[in-house]
Short mmCIF file of C-alpha atoms and ligand atoms in Angstrom, two decimals:
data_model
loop_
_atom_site.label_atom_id
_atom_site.label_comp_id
_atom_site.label_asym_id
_atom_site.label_seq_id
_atom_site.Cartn_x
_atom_site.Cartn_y
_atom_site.Cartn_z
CA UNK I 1 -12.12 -11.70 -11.08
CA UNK I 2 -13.39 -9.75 -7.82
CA UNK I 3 -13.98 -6.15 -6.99
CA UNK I 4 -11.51 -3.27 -6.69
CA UNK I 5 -12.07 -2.46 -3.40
CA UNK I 6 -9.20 -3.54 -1.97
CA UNK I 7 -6.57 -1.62 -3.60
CA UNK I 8 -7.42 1.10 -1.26
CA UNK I 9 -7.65 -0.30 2.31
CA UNK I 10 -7.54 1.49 5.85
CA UNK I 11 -4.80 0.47 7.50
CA UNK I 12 -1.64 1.65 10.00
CA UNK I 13 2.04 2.91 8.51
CA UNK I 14 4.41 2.70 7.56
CA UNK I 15 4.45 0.03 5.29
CA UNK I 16 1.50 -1.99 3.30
CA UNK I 17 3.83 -5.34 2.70
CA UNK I 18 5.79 -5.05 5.63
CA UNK I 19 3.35 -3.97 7.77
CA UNK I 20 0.20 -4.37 7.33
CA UNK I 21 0.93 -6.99 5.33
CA UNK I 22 2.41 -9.24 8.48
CA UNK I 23 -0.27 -8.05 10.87
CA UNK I 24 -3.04 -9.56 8.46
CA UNK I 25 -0.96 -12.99 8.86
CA UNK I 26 -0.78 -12.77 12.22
CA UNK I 27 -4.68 -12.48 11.83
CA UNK I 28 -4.91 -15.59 9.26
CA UNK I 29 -2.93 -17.76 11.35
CA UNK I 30 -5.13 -16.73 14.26
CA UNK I 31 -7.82 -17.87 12.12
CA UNK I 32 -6.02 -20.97 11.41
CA UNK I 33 -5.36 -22.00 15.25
CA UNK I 34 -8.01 -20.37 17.51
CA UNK I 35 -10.23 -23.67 17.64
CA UNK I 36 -6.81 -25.42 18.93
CA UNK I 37 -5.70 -22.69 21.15
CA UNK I 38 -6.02 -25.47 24.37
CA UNK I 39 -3.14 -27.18 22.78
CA UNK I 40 -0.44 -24.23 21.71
CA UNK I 41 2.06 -23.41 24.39
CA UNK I 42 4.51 -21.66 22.02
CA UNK I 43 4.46 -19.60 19.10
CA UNK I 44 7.63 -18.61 16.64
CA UNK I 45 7.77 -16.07 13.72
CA UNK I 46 10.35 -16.53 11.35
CA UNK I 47 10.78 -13.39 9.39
CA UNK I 48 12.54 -14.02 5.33
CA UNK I 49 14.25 -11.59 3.10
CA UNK I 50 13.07 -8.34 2.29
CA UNK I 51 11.05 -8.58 5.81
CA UNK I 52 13.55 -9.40 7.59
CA UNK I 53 16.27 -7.08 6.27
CA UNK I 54 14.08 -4.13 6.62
CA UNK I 55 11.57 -5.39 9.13
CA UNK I 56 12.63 -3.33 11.95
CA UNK I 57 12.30 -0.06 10.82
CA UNK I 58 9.16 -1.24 9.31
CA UNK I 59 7.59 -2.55 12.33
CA UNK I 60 7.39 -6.14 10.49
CA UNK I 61 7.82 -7.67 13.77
CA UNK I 62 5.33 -6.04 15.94
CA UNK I 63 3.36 -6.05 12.99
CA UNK I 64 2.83 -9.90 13.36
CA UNK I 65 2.46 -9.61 17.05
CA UNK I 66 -0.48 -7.61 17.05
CA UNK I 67 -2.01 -10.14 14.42
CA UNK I 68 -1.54 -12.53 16.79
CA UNK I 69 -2.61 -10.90 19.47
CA UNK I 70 -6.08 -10.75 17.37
CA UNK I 71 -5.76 -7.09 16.85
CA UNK I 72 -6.96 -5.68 13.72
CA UNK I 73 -5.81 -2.50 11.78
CA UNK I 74 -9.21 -1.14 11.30
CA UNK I 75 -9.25 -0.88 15.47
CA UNK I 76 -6.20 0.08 16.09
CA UNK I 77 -5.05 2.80 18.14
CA UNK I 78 -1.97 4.05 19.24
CA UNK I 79 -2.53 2.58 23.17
CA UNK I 80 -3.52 -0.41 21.82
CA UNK I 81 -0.35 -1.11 19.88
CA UNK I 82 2.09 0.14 22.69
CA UNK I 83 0.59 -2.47 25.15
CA UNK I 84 1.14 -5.12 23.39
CA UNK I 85 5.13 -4.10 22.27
CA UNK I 86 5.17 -4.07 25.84
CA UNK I 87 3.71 -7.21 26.40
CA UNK I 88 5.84 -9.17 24.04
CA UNK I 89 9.11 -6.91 24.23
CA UNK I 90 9.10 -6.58 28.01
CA UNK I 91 7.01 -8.51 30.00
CA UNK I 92 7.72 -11.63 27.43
CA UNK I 93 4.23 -12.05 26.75
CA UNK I 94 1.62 -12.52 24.14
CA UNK I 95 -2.23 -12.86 24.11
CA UNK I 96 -2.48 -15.43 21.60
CA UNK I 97 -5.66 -14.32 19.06
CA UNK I 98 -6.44 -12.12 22.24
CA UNK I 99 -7.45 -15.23 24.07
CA UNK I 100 -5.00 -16.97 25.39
CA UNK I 101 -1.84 -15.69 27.30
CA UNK I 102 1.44 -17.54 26.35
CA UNK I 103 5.20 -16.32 27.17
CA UNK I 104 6.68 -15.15 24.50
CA UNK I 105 10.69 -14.67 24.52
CA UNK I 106 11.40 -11.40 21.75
CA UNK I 107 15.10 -12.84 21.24
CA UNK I 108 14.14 -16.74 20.82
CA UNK I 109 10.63 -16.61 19.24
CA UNK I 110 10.89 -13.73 16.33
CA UNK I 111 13.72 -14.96 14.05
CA UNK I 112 15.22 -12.25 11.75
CA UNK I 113 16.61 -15.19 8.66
CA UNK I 114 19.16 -13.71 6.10
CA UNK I 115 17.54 -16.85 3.74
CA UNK I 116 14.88 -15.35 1.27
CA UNK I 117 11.60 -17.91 0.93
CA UNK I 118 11.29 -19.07 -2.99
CA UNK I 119 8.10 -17.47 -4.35
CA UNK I 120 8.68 -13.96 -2.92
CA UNK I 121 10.97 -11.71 -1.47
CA UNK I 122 8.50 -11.07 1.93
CA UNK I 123 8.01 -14.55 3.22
CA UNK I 124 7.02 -15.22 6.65
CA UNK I 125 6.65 -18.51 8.79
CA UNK I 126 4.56 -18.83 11.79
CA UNK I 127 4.48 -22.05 13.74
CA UNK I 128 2.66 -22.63 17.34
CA UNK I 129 3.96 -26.02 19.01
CA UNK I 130 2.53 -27.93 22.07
CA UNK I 131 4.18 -28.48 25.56
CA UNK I 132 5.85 -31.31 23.70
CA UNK I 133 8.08 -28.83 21.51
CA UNK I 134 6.21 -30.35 18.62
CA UNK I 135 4.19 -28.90 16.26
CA UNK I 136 0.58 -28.09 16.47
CA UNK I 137 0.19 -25.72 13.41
CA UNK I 138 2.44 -23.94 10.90
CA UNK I 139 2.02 -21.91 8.21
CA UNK I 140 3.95 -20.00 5.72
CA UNK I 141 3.15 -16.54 4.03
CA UNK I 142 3.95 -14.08 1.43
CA UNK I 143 3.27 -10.42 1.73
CA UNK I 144 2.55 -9.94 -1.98
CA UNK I 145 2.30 -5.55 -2.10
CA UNK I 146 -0.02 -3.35 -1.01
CA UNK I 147 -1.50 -5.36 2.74
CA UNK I 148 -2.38 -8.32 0.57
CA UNK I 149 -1.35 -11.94 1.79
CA UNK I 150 -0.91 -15.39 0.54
CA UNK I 151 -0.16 -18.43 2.02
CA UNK I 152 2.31 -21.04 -0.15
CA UNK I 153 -0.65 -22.98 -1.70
CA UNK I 154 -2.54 -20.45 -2.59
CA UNK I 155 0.55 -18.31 -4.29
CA UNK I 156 1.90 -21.30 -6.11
CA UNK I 157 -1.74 -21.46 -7.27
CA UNK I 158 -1.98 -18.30 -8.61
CA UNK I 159 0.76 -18.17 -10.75
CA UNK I 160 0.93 -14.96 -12.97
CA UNK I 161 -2.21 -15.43 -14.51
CA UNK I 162 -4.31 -17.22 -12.65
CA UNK I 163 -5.97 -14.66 -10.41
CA UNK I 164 -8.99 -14.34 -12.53
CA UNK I 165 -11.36 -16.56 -10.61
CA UNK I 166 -13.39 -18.91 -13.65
CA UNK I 167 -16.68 -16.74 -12.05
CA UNK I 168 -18.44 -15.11 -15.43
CA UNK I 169 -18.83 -11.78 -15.61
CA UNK I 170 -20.49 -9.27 -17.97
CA UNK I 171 -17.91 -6.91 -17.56
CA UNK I 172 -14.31 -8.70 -17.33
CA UNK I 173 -11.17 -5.70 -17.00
CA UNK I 174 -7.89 -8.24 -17.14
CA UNK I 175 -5.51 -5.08 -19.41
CA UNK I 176 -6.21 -1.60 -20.53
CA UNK I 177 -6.93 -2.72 -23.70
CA UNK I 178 -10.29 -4.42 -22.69
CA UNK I 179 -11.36 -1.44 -20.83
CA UNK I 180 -11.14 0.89 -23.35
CA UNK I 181 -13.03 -1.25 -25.65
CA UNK I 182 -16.06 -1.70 -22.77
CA UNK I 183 -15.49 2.12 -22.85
CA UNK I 184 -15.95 2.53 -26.73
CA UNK I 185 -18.64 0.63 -27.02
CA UNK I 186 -20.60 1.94 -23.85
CA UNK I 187 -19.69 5.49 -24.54
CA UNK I 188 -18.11 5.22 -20.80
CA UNK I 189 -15.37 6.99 -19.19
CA UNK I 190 -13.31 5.19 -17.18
CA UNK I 191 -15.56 6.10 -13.71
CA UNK I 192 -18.46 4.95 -15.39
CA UNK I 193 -16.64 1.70 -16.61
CA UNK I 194 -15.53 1.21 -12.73
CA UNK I 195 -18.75 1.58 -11.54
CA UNK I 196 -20.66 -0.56 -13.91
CA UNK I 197 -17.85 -3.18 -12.96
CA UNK I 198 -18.41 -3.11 -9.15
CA UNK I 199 -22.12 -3.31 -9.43
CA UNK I 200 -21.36 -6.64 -10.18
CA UNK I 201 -19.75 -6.95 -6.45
CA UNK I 202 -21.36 -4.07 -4.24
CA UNK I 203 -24.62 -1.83 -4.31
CA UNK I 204 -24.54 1.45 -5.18
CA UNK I 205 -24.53 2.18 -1.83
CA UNK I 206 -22.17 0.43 -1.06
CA UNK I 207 -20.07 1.92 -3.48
CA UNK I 208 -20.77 5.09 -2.57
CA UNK I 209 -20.29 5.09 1.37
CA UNK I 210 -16.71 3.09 0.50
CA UNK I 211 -15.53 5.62 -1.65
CA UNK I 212 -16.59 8.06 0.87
CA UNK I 213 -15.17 7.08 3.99
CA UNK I 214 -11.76 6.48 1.91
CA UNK I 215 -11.95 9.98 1.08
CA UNK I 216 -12.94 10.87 4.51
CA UNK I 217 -10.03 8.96 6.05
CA UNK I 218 -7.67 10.34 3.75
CA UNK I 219 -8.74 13.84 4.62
CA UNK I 220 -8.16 12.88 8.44
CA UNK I 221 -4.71 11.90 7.71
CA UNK I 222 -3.98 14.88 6.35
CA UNK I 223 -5.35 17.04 8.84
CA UNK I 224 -3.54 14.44 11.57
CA UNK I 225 -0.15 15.23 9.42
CA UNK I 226 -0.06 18.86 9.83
CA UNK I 227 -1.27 18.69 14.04
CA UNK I 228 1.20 16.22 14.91
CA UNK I 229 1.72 15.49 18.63
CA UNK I 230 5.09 14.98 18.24
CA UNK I 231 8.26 16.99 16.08
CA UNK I 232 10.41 14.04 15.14
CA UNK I 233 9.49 10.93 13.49
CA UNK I 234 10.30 7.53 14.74
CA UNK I 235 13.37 5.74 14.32
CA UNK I 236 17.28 6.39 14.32
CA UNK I 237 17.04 9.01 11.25
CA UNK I 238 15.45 11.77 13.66
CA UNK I 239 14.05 12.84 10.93
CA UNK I 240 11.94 16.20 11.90
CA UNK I 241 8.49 16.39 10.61
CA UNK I 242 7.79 18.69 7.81
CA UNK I 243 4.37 19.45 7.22
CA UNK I 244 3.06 21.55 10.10
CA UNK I 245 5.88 24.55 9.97
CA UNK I 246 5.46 24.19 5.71
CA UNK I 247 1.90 24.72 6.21
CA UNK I 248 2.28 27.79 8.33
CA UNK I 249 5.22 29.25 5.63
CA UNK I 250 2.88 28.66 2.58
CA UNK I 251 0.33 30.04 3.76
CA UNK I 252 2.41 33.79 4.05
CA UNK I 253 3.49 33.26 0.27
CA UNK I 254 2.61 34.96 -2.71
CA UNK I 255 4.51 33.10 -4.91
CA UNK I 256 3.02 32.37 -8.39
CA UNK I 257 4.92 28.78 -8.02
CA UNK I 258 3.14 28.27 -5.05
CA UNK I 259 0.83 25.76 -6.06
CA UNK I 260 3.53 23.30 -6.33
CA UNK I 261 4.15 24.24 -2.78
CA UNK I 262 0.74 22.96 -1.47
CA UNK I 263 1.11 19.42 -3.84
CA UNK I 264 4.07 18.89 -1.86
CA UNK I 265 2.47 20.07 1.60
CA UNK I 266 -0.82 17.64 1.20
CA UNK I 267 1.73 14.71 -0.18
CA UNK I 268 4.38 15.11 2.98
CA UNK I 269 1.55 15.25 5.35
CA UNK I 270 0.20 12.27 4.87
CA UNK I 271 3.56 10.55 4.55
CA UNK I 272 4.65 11.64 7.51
CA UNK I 273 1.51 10.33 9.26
CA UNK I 274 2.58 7.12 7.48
CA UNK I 275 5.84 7.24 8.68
CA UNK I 276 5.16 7.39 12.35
CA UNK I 277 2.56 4.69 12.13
CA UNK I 278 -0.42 6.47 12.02
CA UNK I 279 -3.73 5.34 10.53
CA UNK I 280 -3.54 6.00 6.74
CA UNK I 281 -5.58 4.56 3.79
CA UNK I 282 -3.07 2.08 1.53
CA UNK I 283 -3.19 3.36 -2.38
CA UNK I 284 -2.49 1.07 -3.24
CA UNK I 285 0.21 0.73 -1.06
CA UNK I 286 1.71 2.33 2.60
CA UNK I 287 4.71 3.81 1.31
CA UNK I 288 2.79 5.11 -1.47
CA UNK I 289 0.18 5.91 0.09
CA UNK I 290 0.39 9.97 -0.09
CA UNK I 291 0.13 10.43 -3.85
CA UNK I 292 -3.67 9.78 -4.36
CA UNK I 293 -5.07 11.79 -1.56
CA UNK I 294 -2.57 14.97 -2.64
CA UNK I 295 -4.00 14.82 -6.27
CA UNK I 296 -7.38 14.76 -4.60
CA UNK I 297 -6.55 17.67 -2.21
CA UNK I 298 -5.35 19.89 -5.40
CA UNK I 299 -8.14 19.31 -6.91
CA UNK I 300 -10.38 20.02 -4.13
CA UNK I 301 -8.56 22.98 -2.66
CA UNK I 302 -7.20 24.65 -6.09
CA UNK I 303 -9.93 23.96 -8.77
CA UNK I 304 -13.36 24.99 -8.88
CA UNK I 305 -16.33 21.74 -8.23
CA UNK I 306 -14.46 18.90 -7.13
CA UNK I 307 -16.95 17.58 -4.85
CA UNK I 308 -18.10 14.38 -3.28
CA UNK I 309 -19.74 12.80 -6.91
CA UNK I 310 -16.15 13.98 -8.07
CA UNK I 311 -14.25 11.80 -5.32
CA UNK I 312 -16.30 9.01 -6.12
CA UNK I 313 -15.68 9.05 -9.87
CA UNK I 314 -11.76 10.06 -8.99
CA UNK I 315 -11.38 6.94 -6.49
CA UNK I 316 -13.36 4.07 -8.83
CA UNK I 317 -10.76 5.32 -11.82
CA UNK I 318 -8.14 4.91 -9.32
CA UNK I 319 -8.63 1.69 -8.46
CA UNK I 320 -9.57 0.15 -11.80
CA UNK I 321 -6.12 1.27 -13.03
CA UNK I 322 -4.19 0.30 -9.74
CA UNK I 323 -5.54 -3.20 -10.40
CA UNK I 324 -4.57 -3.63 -13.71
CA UNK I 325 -0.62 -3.18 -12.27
CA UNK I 326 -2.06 -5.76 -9.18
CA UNK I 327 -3.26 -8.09 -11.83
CA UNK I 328 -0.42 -7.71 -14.87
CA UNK I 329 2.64 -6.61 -12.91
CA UNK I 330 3.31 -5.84 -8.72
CA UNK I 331 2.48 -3.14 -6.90
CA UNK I 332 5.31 -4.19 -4.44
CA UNK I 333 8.77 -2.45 -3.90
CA UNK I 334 10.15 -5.66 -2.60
CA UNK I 335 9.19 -7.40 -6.00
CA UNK I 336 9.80 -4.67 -8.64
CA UNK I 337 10.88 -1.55 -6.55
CA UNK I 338 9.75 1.51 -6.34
CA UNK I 339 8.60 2.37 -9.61
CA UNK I 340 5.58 -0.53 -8.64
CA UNK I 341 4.44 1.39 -5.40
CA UNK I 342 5.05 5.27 -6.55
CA UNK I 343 4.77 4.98 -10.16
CA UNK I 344 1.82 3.19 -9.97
CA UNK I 345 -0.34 5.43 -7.36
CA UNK I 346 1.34 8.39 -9.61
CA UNK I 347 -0.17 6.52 -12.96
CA UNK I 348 -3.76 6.09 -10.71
CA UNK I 349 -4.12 9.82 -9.78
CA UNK I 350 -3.52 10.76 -13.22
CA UNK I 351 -6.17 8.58 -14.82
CA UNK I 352 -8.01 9.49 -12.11
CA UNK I 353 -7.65 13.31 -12.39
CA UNK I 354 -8.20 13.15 -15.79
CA UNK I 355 -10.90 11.24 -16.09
CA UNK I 356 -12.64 13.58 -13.56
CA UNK I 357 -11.95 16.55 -15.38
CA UNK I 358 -13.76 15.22 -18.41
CA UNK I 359 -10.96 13.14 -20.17
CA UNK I 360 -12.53 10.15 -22.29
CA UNK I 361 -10.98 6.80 -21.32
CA UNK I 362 -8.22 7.18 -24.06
CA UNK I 363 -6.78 10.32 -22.56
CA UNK I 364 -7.13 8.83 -19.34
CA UNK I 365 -5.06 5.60 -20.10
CA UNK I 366 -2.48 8.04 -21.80
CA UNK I 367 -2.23 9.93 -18.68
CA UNK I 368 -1.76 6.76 -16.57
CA UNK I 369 0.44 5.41 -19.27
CA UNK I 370 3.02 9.12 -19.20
CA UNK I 371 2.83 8.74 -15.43
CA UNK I 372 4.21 5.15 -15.23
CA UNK I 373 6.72 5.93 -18.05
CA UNK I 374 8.31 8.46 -16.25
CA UNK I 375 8.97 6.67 -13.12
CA UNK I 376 10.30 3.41 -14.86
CA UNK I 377 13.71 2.26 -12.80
CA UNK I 378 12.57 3.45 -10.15
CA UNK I 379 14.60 1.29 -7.33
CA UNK I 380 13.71 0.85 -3.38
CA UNK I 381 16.31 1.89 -0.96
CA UNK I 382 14.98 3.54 2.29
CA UNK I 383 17.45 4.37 4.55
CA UNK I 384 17.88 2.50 7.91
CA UNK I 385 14.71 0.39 6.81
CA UNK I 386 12.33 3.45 7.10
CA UNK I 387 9.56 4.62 5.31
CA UNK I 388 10.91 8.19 5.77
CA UNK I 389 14.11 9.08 3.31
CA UNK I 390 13.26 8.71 0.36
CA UNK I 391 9.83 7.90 0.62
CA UNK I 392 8.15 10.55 2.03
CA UNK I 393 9.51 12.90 -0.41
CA UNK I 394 8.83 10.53 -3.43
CA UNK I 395 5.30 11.04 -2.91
CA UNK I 396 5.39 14.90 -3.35
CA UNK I 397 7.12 14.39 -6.72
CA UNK I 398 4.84 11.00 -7.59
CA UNK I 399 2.12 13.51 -7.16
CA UNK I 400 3.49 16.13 -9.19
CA UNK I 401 4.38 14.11 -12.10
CA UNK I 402 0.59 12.34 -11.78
CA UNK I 403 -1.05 16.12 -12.07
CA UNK I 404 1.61 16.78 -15.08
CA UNK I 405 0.81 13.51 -16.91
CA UNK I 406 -3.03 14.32 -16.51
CA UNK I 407 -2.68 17.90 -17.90
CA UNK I 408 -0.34 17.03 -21.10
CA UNK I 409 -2.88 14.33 -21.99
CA UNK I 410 -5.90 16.25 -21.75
CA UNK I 411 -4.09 19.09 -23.87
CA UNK I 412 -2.78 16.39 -26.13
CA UNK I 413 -3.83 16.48 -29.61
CA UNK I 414 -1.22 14.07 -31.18
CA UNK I 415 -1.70 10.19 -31.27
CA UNK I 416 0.56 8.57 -28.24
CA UNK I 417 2.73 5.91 -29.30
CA UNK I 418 3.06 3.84 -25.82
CA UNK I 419 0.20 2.47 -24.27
CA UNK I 420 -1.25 1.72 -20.55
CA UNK I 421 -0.80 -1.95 -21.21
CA UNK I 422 3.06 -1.61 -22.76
CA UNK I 423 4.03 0.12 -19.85
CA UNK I 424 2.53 -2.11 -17.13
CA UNK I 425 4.56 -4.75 -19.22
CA UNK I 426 7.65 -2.86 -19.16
CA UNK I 427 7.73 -2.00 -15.16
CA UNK I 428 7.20 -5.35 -14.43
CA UNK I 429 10.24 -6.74 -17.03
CA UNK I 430 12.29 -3.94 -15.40
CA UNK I 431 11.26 -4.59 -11.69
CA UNK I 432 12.13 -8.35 -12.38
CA UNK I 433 15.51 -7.42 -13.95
CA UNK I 434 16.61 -5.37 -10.69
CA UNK I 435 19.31 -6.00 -8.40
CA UNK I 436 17.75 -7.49 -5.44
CA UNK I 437 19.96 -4.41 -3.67
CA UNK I 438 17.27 -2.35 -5.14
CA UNK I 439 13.96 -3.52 -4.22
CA UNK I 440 13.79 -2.88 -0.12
CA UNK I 441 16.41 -4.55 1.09
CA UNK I 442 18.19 -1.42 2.10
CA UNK I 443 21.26 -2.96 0.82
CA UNK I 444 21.74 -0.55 -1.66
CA UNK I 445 21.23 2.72 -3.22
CA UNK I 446 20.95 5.97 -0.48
CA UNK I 447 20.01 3.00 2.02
CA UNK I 448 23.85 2.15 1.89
CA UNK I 449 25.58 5.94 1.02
CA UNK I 450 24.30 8.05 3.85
CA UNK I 451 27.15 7.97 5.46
CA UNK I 452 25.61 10.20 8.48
CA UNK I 453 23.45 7.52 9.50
CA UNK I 454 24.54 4.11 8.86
S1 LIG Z 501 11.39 3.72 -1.61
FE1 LIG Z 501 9.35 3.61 -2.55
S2 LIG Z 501 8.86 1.41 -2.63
FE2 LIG Z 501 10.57 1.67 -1.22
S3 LIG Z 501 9.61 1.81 0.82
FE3 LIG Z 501 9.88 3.91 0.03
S4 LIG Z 501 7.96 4.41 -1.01
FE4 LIG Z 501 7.97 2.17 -0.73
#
């Protein structure tokens, strides 16, 4: 059992497994080595499955680079990055955990294997040998969703069930279930229920100044997505961006619908800045990662008090449901497609938006529950490995359904039948059950039928 804070995590796009994800195990194997650094001379990255079938176009490869090169998405900036692409793409370089310079040959060093690695479709291997071709350290790794990383061990370990650490806590939130029953008996919504949780990790301070520098950062990114510096997005889709010219054309209309209009503005914004490789805030994951703060944006743009208190209470609800999918299902598109990275930042915002408009924890779970439900099947398919078609979109309608879901439970005045916990179940059964075509390989789906580009 740990804290929540990690579902929501500042990182660079486009993608939370296959980017971020990489990068961090770039970092952990720099760890690993940097007291043995006198005896590497090489270094190889072997990129499996889903990573290595979409990798490109996810930036999986210099992803792992800049790990290596000690870099750290916090810190990074766009010069930053470039430099070392350069290094290790042209110059045939690399600054191994940004202390020691080794060649590096793109071609012979990154390997791009068709294999997939047993426990998980995004496995990685990173091994640095001596002058003696042999081995000095190796290492293999699983992006497991949303920038987290495991190595072998420690995801054999951890099993389905086994990431509750045997640490005692007063307040223990494994399933829905148990939270609204902390909830009943508190008379807590599911804010208050988050927060009483991570004072058993944090402060309240440091709760507070988390939640708001998430909330800042997300309101950067959007403000980033609608001044871009450049019209077209990366990669071979030449996909123009959308949100600065929307912006300008919404704000001429009078049209009652317009709201709708704005939901989808906030949403593309920030998935655009995702998609060109910006700095964005994971929730819980990259390619979701434009859901949450368009819920927020609505509410702070369109309805009357949502202030900071309010992002506090909407971001702790957030996160306590995003970590019941971490703990009982995936919040991965290369494990149960997309349904586990939109549905479940669309089932987060709803709680969330519920919850603060004054829903009790029961209404909350239902909206969570209604969001989820309507985004079951949901498969991964972006086209030409980007985060850009039909991702970017996807989040305008993820956040659409999440305001929906909240609205028609708070309204609700029948019993639901489904609950949060059935759901969760259900995506994960279903996400298991998928074609492998479906869950980011780009082997299927519109990945494989737009004829115009592939
Ligand atoms: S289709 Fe969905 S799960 Fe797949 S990369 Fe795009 S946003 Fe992520």
């Amino acid at each position: 059992m740990s804290s929540n804070f990690s579902i929501f995590k500042i990182g660079v796009g486009p993608s939370s497994s296959h980017t971020l994800g990489p990068m961090l195990a770039g970092n952990l194997f720099c760890k690993k080595i940097v007291k043995r650094l006198n005896e590497v001379d090489r270094i190889q990255i072997i990129l499996y499955g889903s990573l290595s079938l979409t990798g490109k176009g996810h930036l999986s490869d210099k992803a792992v680079i800049w790990g290596l090169n000690g870099l750290e998405a916090r810190n990074l900036s766009a010069p930053v990055q470039e430099e070392a692409n350069k290094n290790a793409l042209e110059k045939g370089k690399i600054n191994l955990c940004g202390e020691k310079e080794l060649k590096f040959n793109y071609e012979k060093d990154l390997i791009f294997s068709k294999d997939f690695l047993p426990l998980h479709e995004n496995g990685m291997q990173i091994k640095a040998f001596d002058v003696k071709n042999e081995i000095v350290e190796e290492e293999t790794y699983y992006s497991v969703g949303g920038g987290f990383v495991l190595t072998a061990q420690e995801l054999e370990k951890r099993g389905k069930n086994s990431n509750q650490s045997t640490m005692k806590l007063d307040i223990e939130l494994n399933n829905a279930q148990q939270a609204l029953d902390f909830c009943e008996k508190n008379g807590w919504d599911l804010a208050e229920l988050s927060y009483n949780y991570e004072l058993q990790f944090h402060t309240k301070e440091e709760i507070r100044s988390y939640c708001l520098e998430i909330w800042e950062v997300m309101q950067e990114v959007y403000y980033n997505g609608t001044h871009p510096t450049e019209e077209y997005l990366p990669g071979k889709l030449n996909l123009k961006r959308r949100a600065k010219g929307m912006k300008e054309r919404i704000a001429m209309t009078a049209d009652p619908m317009g709201m709708i209009d704005f939901i989808s503005l906030y949403a593309i914004a920030v998935a655009e800045e995702n998609a060109s490789g910006a700095k964005v805030v994971t929730a819980p994951t990259n390619g979701a990662c434009a859901v949450i703060p368009a819920v927020m944006l609505y509410l702070k743009n369109h309805t009357v008090g949502f202030n900071d208190e309010q992002a506090i209470n909407f971001l702790l609800t957030a996160m306590l449901i995003g970590s019941l999918y971490k703990k009982n299902a995936s919040i991965s598109g290369a494990e149960a497609g997309c349904q586990a990275e939109i549905g479940s930042a669309s089932s987060m915002a709803a709680a969330a938006m519920a919850t603060v408009l004054g829903a009790n924890a029961f209404k909350a779970c239902n909206a969570a529950e209604m969001a989820m439900e309507h985004h079951l099947g949901l498969t991964c398919d972006p086209v030409a490995g980007l985060v850009q078609i039909p991702c970017i979109e996807r989040n305008a309608f993820g956040a659409i359904k999440a305001i929906s879901a909240a609205r028609m439970a708070m309204t609700r005045q029948s019993t639901p039948k489904v609950g949060l916990d059935e759901v969760i179940e259900t995506m994960y059964e279903t996400g298991k059950d998928m074609n492998y075509k479906y869950k980011e390989t780009s082997l299927g789906g519109l990945a494989t039928n737009l004829k115009t580009v592939c």
